[in-house]
Amino acid sequence: MRGAFLNVLRTDLSDMKYILFFLLITTTLATGQITFNHQMELGFPYLNITSVLPTDSCYYAVGVMTDTSESFAIGNIFLRFDLEGEVEYYKKISNPQRYYETWWGDLTPTPDGGFLAIGSVRDSVTKGLIIKYDRYGDTLFSKEFTNPLFPEEDFIYSVEIRPDGNSDYWVLCGYGASLNPAIADGDIYLIKIDPNGNILKGFTYGDGSMQNPNSMLVDSDGGVVVGSNKKNTNTTVHGYTSRTHIFKVDSIGAIEWQYYTPAGHLYDHANDMLRTSDGGLVVATGKGIESYVVAGANKLQWFPFIFKMDAEQNFVWGREFRGTRHTTVGSIVKIVPA
């Protein structure tokens, strides 16, 4: 078959075993045992599940769909599946005047048995979105927030939400610092919200280069580790630079340390990160090449790559998965302990 596949690989790397998830647009053969594989027909012209939360009794998920009853508006959908993957029920948020887009989703359970999800809402401007559901998928509240440079700039998207270890949550966002595509860059916006979705504080990070956050984790000391990358794709169409960028901030937003992959090589975003028992990090990313498109313009392509840093942010080891060919989306996107 040819198309978009999710390949799962279990591997033993150094002191831990990990399950790696590769998102590849490629021709591939299924090598693992499929427990179930359902193609859902829910009456929507388009449906994309973007976040899945497994439990002992069922699976919860959120995604994006288009709704014919709302003039093909882009909307949010909440679903519950049984353990065999059959849809038990779903709820949607849709409005022809506003698009509700939970492309990252990051469905997160709350202590009261509900869930939080993140995304963007778009009408004349694009805003960040936080949705609180009960366990049946009914919306308890939705909160919106703007680009920190608003009203001068109005594009923002939400990437991940994590509990802060107390009762509040950190939300990782990216935003555009210019609407002019010739000079547009990307910056990082880290906000803390209370359980009702109200913003308590926010911090911005950026330096004029293109930086797109993709992951974060909250440490036991209350600090936040942000996974991103730093590249020059906003200022050139060849001669690219791209480095995985990871930094930690304390509870008041001050940067404690930063790490960049070596210059002279192309590395993708820190798509996911795990703390290891020795205080280090295992980072899921991609390693790349610059390939020819037309005269004077190239593109970046990637193959899966994973590396480990120690507790002092020193590179320990890296592993390339060269069995797959380079593609524009050939990075590791998720890693979990086995």
Coordinates of C-alpha atoms in Angstrom, one line a residue, residues 13-238:
L13 CA 19.1 1.6 23.1
S14 CA 21.6 1.7 25.9
D15 CA 20.0 1.5 29.3
M16 CA 16.3 1.6 28.4
K17 CA 13.9 0.1 26.0
Y18 CA 11.7 2.4 23.9
I19 CA 8.9 2.3 21.5
L20 CA 9.4 4.7 18.6
F21 CA 6.7 6.0 16.4
F22 CA 7.7 7.0 12.8
L23 CA 5.4 9.2 10.7
L24 CA 6.4 8.4 7.1
I25 CA 4.9 9.1 3.7
T26 CA 6.3 6.2 1.9
T27 CA 5.7 2.7 0.5
T28 CA 5.9 0.2 3.3
L29 CA 5.0 -3.3 4.4
A30 CA 3.2 -4.0 7.6
T31 CA 5.6 -5.9 10.0
G32 CA 3.7 -5.7 13.3
Q33 CA 0.6 -7.5 14.5
I34 CA -2.5 -5.3 14.1
T35 CA -4.9 -5.6 17.0
F36 CA -7.7 -3.8 15.1
N37 CA -7.9 -1.5 12.1
H38 CA -11.1 0.4 11.6
Q39 CA -12.0 2.9 8.9
M40 CA -14.6 5.2 10.4
E41 CA -17.6 6.4 8.4
L42 CA -19.3 9.0 10.6
G43 CA -20.8 11.1 7.8
F44 CA -18.1 13.7 7.6
P45 CA -16.3 14.5 4.3
Y46 CA -13.0 14.8 6.3
L47 CA -12.0 13.4 9.7
N48 CA -8.5 13.3 11.2
I49 CA -7.9 12.0 14.7
T50 CA -5.1 14.0 16.2
S51 CA -4.8 12.8 19.8
V52 CA -5.7 9.5 21.5
L53 CA -5.8 8.8 25.2
P54 CA -6.0 5.1 26.2
T55 CA -7.5 3.9 29.4
D56 CA -8.2 0.4 30.9
S57 CA -11.8 0.5 29.6
C58 CA -11.8 2.5 26.4
Y59 CA -10.0 5.0 24.2
Y60 CA -10.8 8.7 24.1
A61 CA -9.7 10.9 21.2
V62 CA -10.0 14.3 19.7
G63 CA -9.6 15.4 16.1
V64 CA -10.6 17.7 13.2
M65 CA -13.5 17.2 10.8
T66 CA -15.5 19.1 8.2
D67 CA -19.2 19.4 8.6
T68 CA -21.6 19.5 5.7
S69 CA -24.4 20.8 8.0
E70 CA -22.2 23.8 8.7
S71 CA -21.1 24.6 5.1
F72 CA -18.0 22.4 5.4
A73 CA -16.8 24.3 8.4
I74 CA -13.7 22.9 10.1
G75 CA -14.6 21.7 13.5
N76 CA -13.4 19.8 16.6
I77 CA -14.6 16.3 17.4
F78 CA -14.4 14.3 20.6
L79 CA -14.8 10.5 20.4
R80 CA -14.9 7.5 22.6
F81 CA -14.0 4.0 21.3
D82 CA -14.4 0.7 23.0
L83 CA -11.3 -1.6 23.4
E84 CA -12.1 -3.1 20.0
G85 CA -11.9 0.3 18.3
E86 CA -15.6 0.7 17.7
V87 CA -17.0 4.2 18.2
E88 CA -19.3 4.4 21.2
Y89 CA -20.2 8.1 20.8
Y90 CA -18.8 11.4 19.6
K91 CA -19.5 15.1 20.1
K92 CA -18.6 17.9 17.8
I93 CA -18.0 21.7 17.9
S94 CA -18.8 23.3 14.6
N95 CA -19.7 26.8 13.4
P96 CA -19.7 28.1 9.8
Q97 CA -18.3 31.5 11.0
R98 CA -15.5 30.0 13.1
Y99 CA -13.1 27.2 12.6
Y100 CA -12.2 25.0 15.6
E101 CA -8.9 23.3 14.8
T102 CA -7.4 20.8 17.2
W103 CA -4.5 19.7 15.0
W104 CA -2.3 18.8 18.0
G105 CA -5.2 18.1 20.4
D106 CA -3.1 16.6 23.2
L107 CA -6.1 15.3 25.1
T108 CA -5.2 15.4 28.8
P109 CA -7.2 14.0 31.8
T110 CA -8.2 16.2 34.7
P111 CA -8.7 15.2 38.3
D112 CA -12.4 15.6 38.1
G113 CA -12.8 12.9 35.4
G114 CA -12.9 15.4 32.5
F115 CA -10.4 16.3 29.8
L116 CA -8.6 19.3 28.5
A117 CA -7.6 19.7 24.8
I118 CA -5.8 22.5 23.0
G119 CA -5.9 24.0 19.5
S120 CA -6.7 27.1 17.5
V121 CA -9.9 28.9 16.7
R122 CA -10.1 31.0 13.5
D123 CA -12.4 33.7 12.2
S124 CA -11.0 37.0 11.2
V125 CA -7.9 36.3 13.4
T126 CA -6.4 33.1 14.7
K127 CA -6.4 32.5 18.5
G128 CA -5.2 29.8 20.8
L129 CA -7.9 27.5 22.2
I130 CA -8.4 25.5 25.4
I131 CA -11.4 23.2 25.6
K132 CA -12.7 21.4 28.8
Y133 CA -14.9 18.3 28.3
D134 CA -16.7 16.1 30.7
R135 CA -16.2 12.4 30.2
Y136 CA -19.1 12.3 27.8
G137 CA -17.5 14.8 25.5
D138 CA -19.8 17.7 26.4
T139 CA -18.0 21.0 26.4
L140 CA -17.8 22.5 29.9
F141 CA -16.0 25.6 28.7
S142 CA -13.7 26.9 25.9
K143 CA -11.2 29.7 26.4
E144 CA -9.4 31.7 23.8
F145 CA -6.2 33.7 23.9
T146 CA -4.3 35.8 21.4
N147 CA -0.8 36.1 20.0
P148 CA 1.3 38.0 22.6
L149 CA 1.9 40.7 20.0
F150 CA -1.8 41.2 19.3
P151 CA -3.2 43.3 17.7
E152 CA -0.1 43.9 15.5
E153 CA 0.1 40.1 14.9
D154 CA -2.6 37.6 15.2
F155 CA -1.4 34.0 14.4
I156 CA -0.9 31.5 17.2
Y157 CA -1.2 27.7 17.6
S158 CA -1.2 25.4 20.7
V159 CA 1.1 22.4 20.8
E160 CA 1.0 20.6 24.2
I161 CA -0.6 20.9 27.6
R162 CA 0.9 19.4 30.7
P163 CA 0.0 19.5 34.5
D164 CA 2.4 21.6 36.5
G165 CA 2.5 19.2 39.4
N166 CA 0.0 21.2 41.5
S167 CA -3.4 22.2 40.2
D168 CA -2.5 24.3 37.2
Y169 CA -1.3 23.6 33.6
W170 CA 1.5 24.7 31.3
V171 CA 0.5 25.2 27.6
L172 CA 3.2 25.3 24.9
C173 CA 2.4 27.5 21.9
G174 CA 4.0 28.8 18.7
Y175 CA 3.2 32.1 17.2
G176 CA 4.2 34.2 14.1
A177 CA 6.1 37.3 14.8
S178 CA 5.4 38.8 11.4
L179 CA 2.5 38.3 8.9
N180 CA 4.9 39.3 6.0
P181 CA 5.9 35.9 4.6
A182 CA 9.2 37.4 3.3
I183 CA 10.4 38.0 6.9
A184 CA 8.1 35.9 9.0
D185 CA 9.7 34.0 11.8
G186 CA 8.3 31.7 14.5
D187 CA 8.6 32.2 18.2
I188 CA 7.6 30.3 21.4
Y189 CA 4.9 31.3 23.8
L190 CA 4.7 29.4 27.1
I191 CA 1.7 30.1 29.3
K192 CA 0.4 28.8 32.6
I193 CA -3.4 28.4 33.1
D194 CA -5.6 27.6 36.0
P195 CA -8.1 24.6 36.0
N196 CA -10.7 26.9 34.4
G197 CA -8.5 27.9 31.5
N198 CA -7.6 31.4 32.7
I199 CA -4.1 32.6 31.9
L200 CA -2.0 33.1 35.0
K201 CA 1.3 34.1 33.3
G202 CA 3.0 33.9 30.0
F203 CA 6.6 34.0 28.6
T204 CA 7.9 34.5 25.1
Y205 CA 11.1 33.2 23.6
G206 CA 12.6 34.1 20.2
D207 CA 15.4 35.9 18.4
G208 CA 14.3 36.5 14.8
S209 CA 15.1 33.0 13.5
M210 CA 12.4 30.4 12.8
Q211 CA 11.6 28.4 16.0
N212 CA 8.7 26.0 16.1
P213 CA 8.0 24.3 19.5
N214 CA 6.9 20.7 19.3
S215 CA 7.2 19.2 22.8
M216 CA 7.7 19.8 26.5
L217 CA 8.0 18.1 29.8
V218 CA 7.5 19.3 33.4
D219 CA 10.3 18.4 35.8
S220 CA 9.8 17.6 39.5
D221 CA 11.4 20.9 40.4
G222 CA 8.6 22.8 38.7
G223 CA 10.7 23.8 35.7
V224 CA 9.7 23.2 32.1
V225 CA 11.8 21.7 29.3
V226 CA 10.8 22.9 25.9
G227 CA 11.7 21.0 22.7
S228 CA 12.0 23.0 19.5
N229 CA 14.4 23.7 16.7
K230 CA 16.1 26.7 15.2
K231 CA 16.4 27.1 11.4
N232 CA 16.8 29.7 8.7
T233 CA 13.9 28.6 6.4
N234 CA 12.2 32.0 6.9
T235 CA 15.1 33.8 5.2
T236 CA 16.4 31.5 2.4
V237 CA 15.4 28.8 -0.1
H238 CA 18.7 27.0 -0.1

